[in-house]
GROMACS .gro file of C-alpha atoms in nm:
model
  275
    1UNK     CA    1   9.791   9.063   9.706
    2UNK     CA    2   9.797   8.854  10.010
    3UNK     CA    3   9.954   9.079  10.214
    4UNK     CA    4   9.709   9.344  10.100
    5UNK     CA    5   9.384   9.119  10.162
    6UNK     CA    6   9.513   9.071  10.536
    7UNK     CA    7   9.600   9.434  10.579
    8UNK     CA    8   9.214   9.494  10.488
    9UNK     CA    9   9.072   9.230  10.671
   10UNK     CA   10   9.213   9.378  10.987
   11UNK     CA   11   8.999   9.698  10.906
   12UNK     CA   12   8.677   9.492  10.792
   13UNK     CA   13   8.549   9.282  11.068
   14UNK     CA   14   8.262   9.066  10.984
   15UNK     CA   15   8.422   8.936  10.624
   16UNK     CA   16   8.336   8.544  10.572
   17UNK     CA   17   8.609   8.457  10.739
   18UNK     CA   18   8.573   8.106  10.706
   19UNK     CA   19   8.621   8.149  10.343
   20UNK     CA   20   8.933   8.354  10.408
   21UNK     CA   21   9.165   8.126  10.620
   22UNK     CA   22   9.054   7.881  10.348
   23UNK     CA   23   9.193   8.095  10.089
   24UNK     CA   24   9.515   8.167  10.325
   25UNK     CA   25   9.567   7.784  10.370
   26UNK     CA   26   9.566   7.741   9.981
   27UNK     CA   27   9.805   8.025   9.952
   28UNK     CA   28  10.069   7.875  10.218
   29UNK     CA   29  10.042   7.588  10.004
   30UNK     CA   30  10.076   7.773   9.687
   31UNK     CA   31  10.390   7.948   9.796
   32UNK     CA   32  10.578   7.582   9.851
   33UNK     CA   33  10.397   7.502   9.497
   34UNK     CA   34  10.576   7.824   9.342
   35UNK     CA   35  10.942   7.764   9.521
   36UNK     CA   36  10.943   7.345   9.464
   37UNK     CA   37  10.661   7.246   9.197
   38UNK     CA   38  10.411   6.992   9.378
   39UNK     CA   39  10.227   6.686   9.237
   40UNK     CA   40   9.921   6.815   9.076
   41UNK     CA   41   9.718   6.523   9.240
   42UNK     CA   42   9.842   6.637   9.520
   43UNK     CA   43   9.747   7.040   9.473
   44UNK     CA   44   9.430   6.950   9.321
   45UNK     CA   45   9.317   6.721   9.621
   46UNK     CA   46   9.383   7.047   9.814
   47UNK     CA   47   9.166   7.245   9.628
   48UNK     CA   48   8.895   6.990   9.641
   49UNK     CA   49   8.893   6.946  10.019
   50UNK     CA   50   8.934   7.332  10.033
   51UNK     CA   51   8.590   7.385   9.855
   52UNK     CA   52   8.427   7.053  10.022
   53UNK     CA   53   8.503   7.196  10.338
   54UNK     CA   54   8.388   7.504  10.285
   55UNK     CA   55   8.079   7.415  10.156
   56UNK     CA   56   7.996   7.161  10.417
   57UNK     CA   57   8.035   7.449  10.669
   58UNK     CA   58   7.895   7.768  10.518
   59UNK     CA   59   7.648   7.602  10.253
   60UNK     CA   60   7.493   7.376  10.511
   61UNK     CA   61   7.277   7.012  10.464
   62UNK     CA   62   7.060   7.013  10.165
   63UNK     CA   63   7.058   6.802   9.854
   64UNK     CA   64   7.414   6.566   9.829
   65UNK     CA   65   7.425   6.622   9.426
   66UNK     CA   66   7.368   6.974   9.473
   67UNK     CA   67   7.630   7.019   9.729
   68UNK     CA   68   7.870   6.779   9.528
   69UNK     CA   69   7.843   7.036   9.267
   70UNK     CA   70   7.892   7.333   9.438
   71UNK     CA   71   8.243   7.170   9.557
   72UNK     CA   72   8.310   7.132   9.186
   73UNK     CA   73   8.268   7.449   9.080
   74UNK     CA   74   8.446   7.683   9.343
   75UNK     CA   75   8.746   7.396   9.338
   76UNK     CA   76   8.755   7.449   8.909
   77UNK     CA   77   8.721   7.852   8.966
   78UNK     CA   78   9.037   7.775   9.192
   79UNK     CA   79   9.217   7.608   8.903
   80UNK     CA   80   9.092   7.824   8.599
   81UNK     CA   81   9.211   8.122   8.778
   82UNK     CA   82   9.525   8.003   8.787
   83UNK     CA   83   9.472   7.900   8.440
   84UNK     CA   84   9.422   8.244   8.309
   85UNK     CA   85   9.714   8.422   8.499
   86UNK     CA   86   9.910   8.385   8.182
   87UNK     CA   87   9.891   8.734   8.089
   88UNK     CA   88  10.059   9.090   8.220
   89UNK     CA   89   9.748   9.252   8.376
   90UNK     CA   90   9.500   8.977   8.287
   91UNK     CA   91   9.400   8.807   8.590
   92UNK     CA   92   9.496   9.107   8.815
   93UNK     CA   93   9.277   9.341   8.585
   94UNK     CA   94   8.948   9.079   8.643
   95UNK     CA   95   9.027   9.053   9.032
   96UNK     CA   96   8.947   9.428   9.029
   97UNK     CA   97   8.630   9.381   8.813
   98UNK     CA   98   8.461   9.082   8.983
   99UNK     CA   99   8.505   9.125   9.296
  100UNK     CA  100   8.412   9.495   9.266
  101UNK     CA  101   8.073   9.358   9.140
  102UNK     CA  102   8.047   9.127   9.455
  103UNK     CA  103   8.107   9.432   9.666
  104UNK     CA  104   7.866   9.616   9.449
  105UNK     CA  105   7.600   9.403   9.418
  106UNK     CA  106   7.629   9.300   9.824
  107UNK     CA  107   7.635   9.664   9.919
  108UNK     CA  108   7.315   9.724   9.709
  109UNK     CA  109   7.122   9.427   9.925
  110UNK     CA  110   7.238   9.568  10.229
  111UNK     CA  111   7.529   9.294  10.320
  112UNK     CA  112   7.799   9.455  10.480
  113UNK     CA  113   8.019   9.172  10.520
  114UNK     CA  114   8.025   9.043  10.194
  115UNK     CA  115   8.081   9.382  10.039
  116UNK     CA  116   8.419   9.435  10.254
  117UNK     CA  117   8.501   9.137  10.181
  118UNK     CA  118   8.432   9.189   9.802
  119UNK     CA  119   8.593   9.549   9.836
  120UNK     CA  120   8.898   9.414  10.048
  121UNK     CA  121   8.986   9.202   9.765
  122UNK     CA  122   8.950   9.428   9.502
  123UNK     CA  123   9.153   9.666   9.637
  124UNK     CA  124   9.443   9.430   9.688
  125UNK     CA  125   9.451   9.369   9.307
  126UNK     CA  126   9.419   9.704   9.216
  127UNK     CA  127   9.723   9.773   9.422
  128UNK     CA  128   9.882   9.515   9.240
  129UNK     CA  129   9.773   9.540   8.885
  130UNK     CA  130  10.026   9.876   8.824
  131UNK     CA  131  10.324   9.646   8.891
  132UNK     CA  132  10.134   9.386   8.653
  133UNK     CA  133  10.010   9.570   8.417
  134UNK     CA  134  10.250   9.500   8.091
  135UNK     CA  135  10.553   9.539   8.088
  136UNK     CA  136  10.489   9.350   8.424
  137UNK     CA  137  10.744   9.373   8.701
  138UNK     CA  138  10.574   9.146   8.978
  139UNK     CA  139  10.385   8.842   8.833
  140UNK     CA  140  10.132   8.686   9.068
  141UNK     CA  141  10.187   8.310   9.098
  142UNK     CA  142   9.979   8.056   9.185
  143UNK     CA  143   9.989   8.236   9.542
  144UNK     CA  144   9.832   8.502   9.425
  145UNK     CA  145   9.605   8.310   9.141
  146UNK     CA  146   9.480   8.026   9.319
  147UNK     CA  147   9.344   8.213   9.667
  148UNK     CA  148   9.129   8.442   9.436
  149UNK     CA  149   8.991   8.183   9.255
  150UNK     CA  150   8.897   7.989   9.527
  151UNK     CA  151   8.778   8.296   9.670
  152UNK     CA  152   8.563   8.408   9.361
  153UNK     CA  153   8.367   8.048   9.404
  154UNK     CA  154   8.350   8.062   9.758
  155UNK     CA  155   8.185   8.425   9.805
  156UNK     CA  156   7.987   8.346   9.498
  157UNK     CA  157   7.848   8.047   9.680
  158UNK     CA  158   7.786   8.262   9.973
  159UNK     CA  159   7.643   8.538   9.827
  160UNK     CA  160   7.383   8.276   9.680
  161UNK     CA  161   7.303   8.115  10.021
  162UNK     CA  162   7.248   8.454  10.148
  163UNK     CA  163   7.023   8.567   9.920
  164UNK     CA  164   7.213   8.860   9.788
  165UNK     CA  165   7.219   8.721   9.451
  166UNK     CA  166   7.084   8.455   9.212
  167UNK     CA  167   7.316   8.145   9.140
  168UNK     CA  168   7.396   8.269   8.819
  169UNK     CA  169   7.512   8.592   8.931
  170UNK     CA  170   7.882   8.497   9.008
  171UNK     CA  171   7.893   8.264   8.703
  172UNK     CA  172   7.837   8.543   8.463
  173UNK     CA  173   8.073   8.786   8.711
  174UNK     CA  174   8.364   8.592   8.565
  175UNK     CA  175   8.224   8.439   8.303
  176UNK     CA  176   8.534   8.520   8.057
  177UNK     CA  177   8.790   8.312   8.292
  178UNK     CA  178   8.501   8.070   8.340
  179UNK     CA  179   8.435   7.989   7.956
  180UNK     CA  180   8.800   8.051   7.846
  181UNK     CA  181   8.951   7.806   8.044
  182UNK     CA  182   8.645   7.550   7.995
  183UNK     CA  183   8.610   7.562   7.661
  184UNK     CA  184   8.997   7.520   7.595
  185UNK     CA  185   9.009   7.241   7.841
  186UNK     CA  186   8.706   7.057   7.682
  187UNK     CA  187   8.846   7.143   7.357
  188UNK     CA  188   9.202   6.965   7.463
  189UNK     CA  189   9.066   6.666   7.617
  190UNK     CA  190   8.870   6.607   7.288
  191UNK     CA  191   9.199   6.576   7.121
  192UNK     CA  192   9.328   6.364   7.388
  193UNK     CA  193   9.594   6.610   7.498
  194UNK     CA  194   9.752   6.579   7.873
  195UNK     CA  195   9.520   6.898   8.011
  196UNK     CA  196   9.780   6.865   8.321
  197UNK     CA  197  10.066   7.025   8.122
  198UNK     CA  198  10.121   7.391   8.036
  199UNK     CA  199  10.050   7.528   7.678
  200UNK     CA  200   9.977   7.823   7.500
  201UNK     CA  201   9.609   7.737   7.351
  202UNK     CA  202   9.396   7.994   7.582
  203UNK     CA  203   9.134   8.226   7.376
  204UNK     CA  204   9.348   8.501   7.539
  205UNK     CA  205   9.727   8.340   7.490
  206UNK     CA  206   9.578   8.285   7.121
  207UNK     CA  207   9.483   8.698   7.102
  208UNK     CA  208   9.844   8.776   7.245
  209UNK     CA  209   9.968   8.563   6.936
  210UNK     CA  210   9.778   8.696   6.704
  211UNK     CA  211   9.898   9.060   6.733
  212UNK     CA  212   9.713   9.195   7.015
  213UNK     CA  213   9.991   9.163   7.244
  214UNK     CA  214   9.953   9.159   7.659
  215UNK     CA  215   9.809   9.529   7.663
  216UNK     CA  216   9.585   9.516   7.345
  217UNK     CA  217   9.442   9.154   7.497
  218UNK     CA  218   9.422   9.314   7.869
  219UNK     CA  219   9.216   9.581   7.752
  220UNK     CA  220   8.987   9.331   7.525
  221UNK     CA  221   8.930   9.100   7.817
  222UNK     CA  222   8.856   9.383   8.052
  223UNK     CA  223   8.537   9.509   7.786
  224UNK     CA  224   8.416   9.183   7.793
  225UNK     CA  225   8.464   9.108   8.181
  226UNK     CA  226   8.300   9.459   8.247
  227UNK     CA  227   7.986   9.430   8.025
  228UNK     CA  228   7.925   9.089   8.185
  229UNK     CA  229   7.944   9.236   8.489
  230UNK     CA  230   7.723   9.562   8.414
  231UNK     CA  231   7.453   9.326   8.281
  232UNK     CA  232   7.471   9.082   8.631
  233UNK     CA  233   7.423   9.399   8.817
  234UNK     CA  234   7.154   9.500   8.601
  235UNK     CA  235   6.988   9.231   8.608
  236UNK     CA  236   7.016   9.077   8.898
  237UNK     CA  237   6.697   9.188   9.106
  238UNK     CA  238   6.493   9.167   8.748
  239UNK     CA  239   6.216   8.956   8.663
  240UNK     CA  240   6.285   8.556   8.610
  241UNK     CA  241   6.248   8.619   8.239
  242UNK     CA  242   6.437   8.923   8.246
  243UNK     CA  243   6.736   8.726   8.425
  244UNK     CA  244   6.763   8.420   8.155
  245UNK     CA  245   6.700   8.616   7.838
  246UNK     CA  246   7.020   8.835   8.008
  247UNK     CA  247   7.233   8.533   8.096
  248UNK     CA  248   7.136   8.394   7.736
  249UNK     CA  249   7.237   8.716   7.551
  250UNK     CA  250   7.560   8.699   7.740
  251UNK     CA  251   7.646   8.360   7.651
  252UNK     CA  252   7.568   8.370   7.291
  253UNK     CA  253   7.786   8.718   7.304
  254UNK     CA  254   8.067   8.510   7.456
  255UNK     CA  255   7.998   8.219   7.197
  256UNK     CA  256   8.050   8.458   6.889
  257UNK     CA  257   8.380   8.602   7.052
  258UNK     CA  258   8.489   8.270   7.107
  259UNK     CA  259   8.390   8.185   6.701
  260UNK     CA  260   8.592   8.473   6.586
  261UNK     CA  261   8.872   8.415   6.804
  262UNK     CA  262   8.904   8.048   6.636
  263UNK     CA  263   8.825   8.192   6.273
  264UNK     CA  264   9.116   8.388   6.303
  265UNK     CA  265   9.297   8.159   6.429
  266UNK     CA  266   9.240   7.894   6.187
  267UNK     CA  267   9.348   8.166   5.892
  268UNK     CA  268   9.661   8.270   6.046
  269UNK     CA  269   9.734   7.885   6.106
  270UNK     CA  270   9.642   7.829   5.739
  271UNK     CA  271   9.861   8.125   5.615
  272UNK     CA  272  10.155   7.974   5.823
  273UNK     CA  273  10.087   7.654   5.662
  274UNK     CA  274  10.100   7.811   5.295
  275UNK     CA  275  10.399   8.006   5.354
   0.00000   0.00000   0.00000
């Protein structure tokens, strides 16, 4: 994937670059992480001063909270990324989708850079996503996780500052990775679980258990990612009312998938527990 985003960005001058040698700094990073695990203060640090710096150079002054929380949210799209690459296909499969909307919806307002750059990147993971794709032969790492995370926050955040698109726009682009891994997380530190360690409690790990396997939970997740993103496009350039009562549908959509997913869940606990 990195190899394939550098390839493109030779051919697509103009891209954000800032955020790109960003994303390429995380990734030399990432490739020491994958070879000889690194303290995840240490990592995390990284991704915070990755998306503090990047703000504080493309965002510009304004408002300190509102900056602060920008920061926030494209260093936890950096992490939940990597969260959600726990899947053949998965992550790879919404790579294509989201940033194919970025290109999309930048192309559409007339923002050439941001649409190669949103292109460039989907492209790379749809080069990928065969060799994904279960049964997967190539798995993407967090070299290949953790750049397009940071990278899905980072043009986001651009795209807003440039008018191209609302704030909410990238938010409900990948708003299955985004509630997936928040939800779980929120849902772990309530039980007072060590969030830093790996499990297997993901809505979508919890699908592949259930029966759906990698392909059947691939597919599933790229429905949902792909009606979010048809109804961002849609309504992106609508009226103010128009663009909540969309965002709201959306997120009561993702609330009943996330109910059913723990209804089930709780049976086929309760039907382990009985047998």
């Amino acid at each position: 994937i990195a190899a394939g985003v550098a390839a493109g960005l030779w051919f697509a001058p103009g891209v954000p670059m800032m955020a790109f040698a960003l994303a390429a700094a995380l990734a030399v990073l990432s490739v020491i992480d994958d070879v000889s695990p690194l303290p995840t203060l240490l990592r995390l640090a990284a991704h915070l001063a990755a998306a503090g710096t990047f703000v504080a150079m493309e965002i510009g002054a304004g408002d300190l909270p509102l900056l602060a929380f920008l920061a926030l949210a494209i260093a936890w799209y950096t992490n939940l990324y990597n969260f959600m690459d726990g899947s053949d296909g998965l992550a790879g499969g919404m790579a294509v989708i989201g940033f194919g909307a970025y290109a999309w919806a930048a192309q559409q307002a007339g923002h050439a850079p941001l649409a190669a750059g949103g292109a460039v990147l989907a492209a790379a993971s749809m080069a990928f996503l065969p060799f994904n794709f279960h049964p997967s032969r190539l798995f993407m790492g967090d070299v290949g996780a953790v750049p397009l995370g940071f990278l899905a926050g980072a043009l986001g955040m651009l795209g807003w500052r440039e008018g191209v698109w609302p704030l909410w726009f990238p938010l409900l682009v990948f708003a299955p990775f985004a509630c997936d891994a928040t939800l779980t997380l929120v849902k772990r530190l309530l039980r007072r679980e060590r969030v830093w360690q790996a499990h297997r409690e993901h809505y979508y790990q919890r699908l592949v258990r259930m029966g759906f396997g990698h392909r059947g939970t691939a597919w599933m997740e790229y429905g949902v990612m792909a009606a979010c993103a048809a109804v961002a496009l849609l309504a992106r350039e609508a009226s103010p009312a128009l663009q909540a009562l969309s965002v709201g549908a959306a997120a009561a959509a993702l609330a009943a998938i996330a109910v059913w997913v723990d209804l089930r869940w709780a049976r086929r606990a309760a039907g382990g527990a009985q047998g």
